[in-house]
Amino acid sequence: MQNNKYNYDVIYIGSGHAAFDGAKKLCKKGFKIAFVEADAVGGTCPNWGCNAKITLDLPITLAKKQHRMNSIVEGDTKVNWHANMQNKHAGIDNIKINREATMKSLGMDVIHGFAKFTDAHTLEINGEHVTSDKIVIATGLTPHKVNVENTELSHDSKDFLNLDKMPKSMAIVGTGYIAMEFATMANEAGADVTMLMHSDKALRGFYQPYVEKVINEMKESGIHFIQNADIHAFNRDSDNYVVNYGDKQELNVEWILDASGRVPMVHNMGLEEIGVKYDDKKGVIVNDYLQTSVNNIYASGDVAATGQPNLTPTATFESQYLNHLFAGENDKAIDFPAIPSVVFTSPRISQMGVSVAEAEKSDEYTIEKHDMAGTWFRQATKAKIAENAYVFDKEHRLVGFTEISDDADNTIDTLVPAVNMHMNEEEIERNVHLFPSIGHEAWKNL
Ligand SMILES: Cc1cc2nc3c(=O)[nH]c(=O)nc-3n(C[C@H](O)[C@H](O)[C@H](O)COP(=O)(O)OP(=O)(O)OC[C@H]3O[C@@H](n4cnc5c(N)ncnc54)[C@H](O)[C@@H]3O)c2cc1C
Ligand SMILES: NC(=O)c1ccc[n+]([C@@H]2O[C@H](COP(=O)([O-])OP(=O)(O)OC[C@H]3O[C@@H](n4cnc5c(N)ncnc54)[C@H](O)[C@@H]3O)[C@@H](O)[C@H]2O)c1
């Protein structure tokens, strides 16, 4: 215990990666810690985000690969969605229980309930008051609902990740990460999927020529895309639903997924009353130390308006930064590395650091593009699309990378040190990689 004035040294509101990853190190340094969790311990990522999604996606990816290699690996592979969901439950449902047990075994408290500030050091949870020297807002994001008539008839990503039976037809609102990934899964599992685009662009942050290729692949698999859909309403039609869009157009489907984005969890927490500033769309306003407008209150992860990608590795990085800051081991401003991101479509798209679009506008960078599909290693799995672009600075150090391929997640991950350690030629050559491997292939282009 670092202080005797309050019940705790640090309380985290939320128990996701933005809280737990740094907290577990801080508690080993003698800090008295509690998490307040309104829903499942562990937060979005394990329960209804990354882990749940990828557990359902991996059999889908395998089936797609098998279709492509059908002349070699014979037989007609079909995904049994119900069995896939059972496998997800088996792998995911206990994570929250195990995570809570770990927290408690490390000496940290878990308080179940919705936290509301009554002053800068006090939270009210289920009518009880708990105090802390520092409080970290790590409340994440929640699904946005499109502002159309009967919007409540649609479902969100959490509902999809618990779908026991795949509907025959599905309308998906949006073409961001969740929309594109879930459309890929639903289509392979047998649903007739229609994407209702907000504009004529998808995955705006990614290299658009690669996004176009992913859309073409999705179309070839039978997914429909309606650009500038302009949705007005959702309605019931006996057992089905109708999406009213455009100029009196209708789409009749069994299920509607609203994947129109996620918004910060900042409401009904008493933030206005105690002076914590936030933006409805961007989240809690923080300075370069993740400190809010109230000195002893910090924000971490998706809910913090840092301008960084809202991803698990970002949440972990921020949580670990706060561990060192609170322990007095670091008094410097947070310095974000390049954070890799991947869209788990088929093929996947990955990106980190300086984007191709940014590099094309500046003479500070050079771009080297490779079409890898014909290389022997990618052809071993009959890869159809495998392209990448390396962005170099004037000293020819790697500063950005993007790839479209079935292996784009692994390729980018292996290149992270080259970007974040600003490796020169000698350092790159000192790193000897396994052969044959995707990693070896990615490094040899440096
Ligand atoms: C479908 C989906 C797929 C994703 N896939 C990936 C992926 O493949 N890779 C990746 O890197 N990222 C992915 N993400 C993003 C990733 O899940 C988030 O970036 C990450 O979970 C953020 O962690 P966090 O701790 O900031 O917030 P969260 O994990 O959302 O945790 C916030 C917690 O706070 C709780 N809470 C909120 N308000 C209160 C309150 N007032 N009182 C008490 N508790 C409260 C919530 O119940 C929640 O448990 C995905 C997200 C979704 C939705
Ligand atoms: N692979 C991953 O790492 C992964 C996967 C899923 C989610 N995530 C994280 O979760 C966050 C949320 O994902 P997401 O897909 O919900 O958000 P997103 O911001 O990626 O996509 C939102 C989509 O909804 C559309 N849209 C916005 N307003 C609309 C409206 N009024 N009507 C119709 N469409 C509208 C947008 O044009 C966009 O296509 C992402 O930012 C990402 O950080 C990451």
Short mmCIF file of C-alpha atoms and ligand atoms in Angstrom, two decimals, residues 50 53 141 144-147 173-182 196-199 201-204 231 258-262 302 309-312 341-344, ligand 2:
data_model
loop_
_atom_site.label_atom_id
_atom_site.label_comp_id
_atom_site.label_asym_id
_atom_site.label_seq_id
_atom_site.Cartn_x
_atom_site.Cartn_y
_atom_site.Cartn_z
CA CYS A 50 -10.21 -10.47 -31.01
CA LYS A 53 -13.57 -13.53 -33.53
CA LEU A 141 -16.06 1.42 -26.71
CA HIS A 144 -22.81 2.55 -32.42
CA LYS A 145 -26.41 2.28 -33.65
CA VAL A 146 -27.32 3.87 -36.98
CA ASN A 147 -29.83 6.64 -36.59
CA VAL A 173 -24.34 -1.96 -42.28
CA GLY A 174 -20.87 -0.47 -42.86
CA THR A 175 -17.64 -1.66 -44.48
CA GLY A 176 -15.14 -1.17 -41.64
CA TYR A 177 -13.13 -3.82 -39.79
CA ILE A 178 -16.07 -5.64 -38.22
CA ALA A 179 -18.32 -5.50 -41.29
CA MET A 180 -15.65 -6.89 -43.66
CA GLU A 181 -14.41 -9.60 -41.28
CA PHE A 182 -17.88 -10.80 -40.28
CA LEU A 196 -24.70 -1.59 -47.15
CA MET A 197 -21.94 0.93 -47.73
CA HIS A 198 -22.09 4.40 -46.19
CA SER A 199 -20.13 5.78 -49.18
CA LYS A 201 -15.19 3.35 -49.93
CA ALA A 202 -14.38 0.54 -47.52
CA LEU A 203 -11.64 0.23 -44.85
CA ARG A 204 -10.72 3.88 -45.30
CA ILE A 231 -30.59 3.57 -45.12
CA ASP A 258 -25.14 -2.96 -37.58
CA ALA A 259 -21.36 -2.57 -37.91
CA SER A 260 -21.42 1.21 -38.24
CA GLY A 261 -18.60 1.75 -35.73
CA ARG A 262 -18.00 1.87 -31.97
CA ASP A 302 -9.90 2.55 -26.63
CA PRO A 309 -5.60 2.79 -33.57
CA ASN A 310 -8.20 1.32 -31.21
CA LEU A 311 -6.57 -2.08 -30.95
CA THR A 312 -5.53 -4.45 -28.19
CA SER A 341 -3.10 -3.53 -37.73
CA VAL A 342 -4.68 -6.32 -39.74
CA VAL A 343 -8.13 -6.84 -41.21
CA PHE A 344 -8.90 -10.56 -41.01
N1 LIG B 2 -8.83 -6.81 -36.92
C1 LIG B 2 -8.90 -5.87 -36.01
O1 LIG B 2 -7.90 -5.43 -35.48
C2 LIG B 2 -10.24 -5.33 -35.60
C3 LIG B 2 -11.39 -6.01 -35.89
C4 LIG B 2 -12.60 -5.48 -35.49
C5 LIG B 2 -12.65 -4.28 -34.81
N2 LIG B 2 -11.49 -3.63 -34.55
C6 LIG B 2 -11.51 -2.33 -33.83
O2 LIG B 2 -12.83 -1.98 -33.49
C7 LIG B 2 -13.14 -0.70 -33.99
C8 LIG B 2 -14.56 -0.68 -34.45
O3 LIG B 2 -14.72 -1.46 -35.64
P1 LIG B 2 -15.92 -1.13 -36.61
O4 LIG B 2 -15.83 -2.00 -37.79
O5 LIG B 2 -17.17 -1.09 -35.80
O6 LIG B 2 -15.65 0.40 -36.98
P2 LIG B 2 -14.99 1.08 -38.27
O7 LIG B 2 -14.82 2.49 -37.90
O8 LIG B 2 -13.85 0.29 -38.77
O9 LIG B 2 -16.13 0.96 -39.39
C9 LIG B 2 -17.36 1.60 -39.30
C10 LIG B 2 -18.07 1.49 -40.65
O10 LIG B 2 -19.39 2.02 -40.52
C11 LIG B 2 -19.63 2.98 -41.54
N3 LIG B 2 -20.56 3.98 -41.01
C12 LIG B 2 -20.29 4.96 -40.13
N4 LIG B 2 -21.41 5.66 -39.87
C13 LIG B 2 -22.41 5.09 -40.59
C14 LIG B 2 -23.78 5.37 -40.75
N5 LIG B 2 -24.36 6.38 -40.11
N6 LIG B 2 -24.50 4.59 -41.57
C15 LIG B 2 -23.90 3.56 -42.22
N7 LIG B 2 -22.61 3.23 -42.10
C16 LIG B 2 -21.87 4.01 -41.31
C17 LIG B 2 -18.26 3.53 -41.89
O11 LIG B 2 -18.25 4.07 -43.19
C18 LIG B 2 -17.39 2.28 -41.77
O12 LIG B 2 -17.45 1.54 -42.95
C19 LIG B 2 -12.15 -0.43 -35.11
O13 LIG B 2 -11.81 0.93 -35.16
C20 LIG B 2 -10.97 -1.25 -34.74
O14 LIG B 2 -10.08 -0.42 -34.04
C21 LIG B 2 -10.29 -4.12 -34.94
#
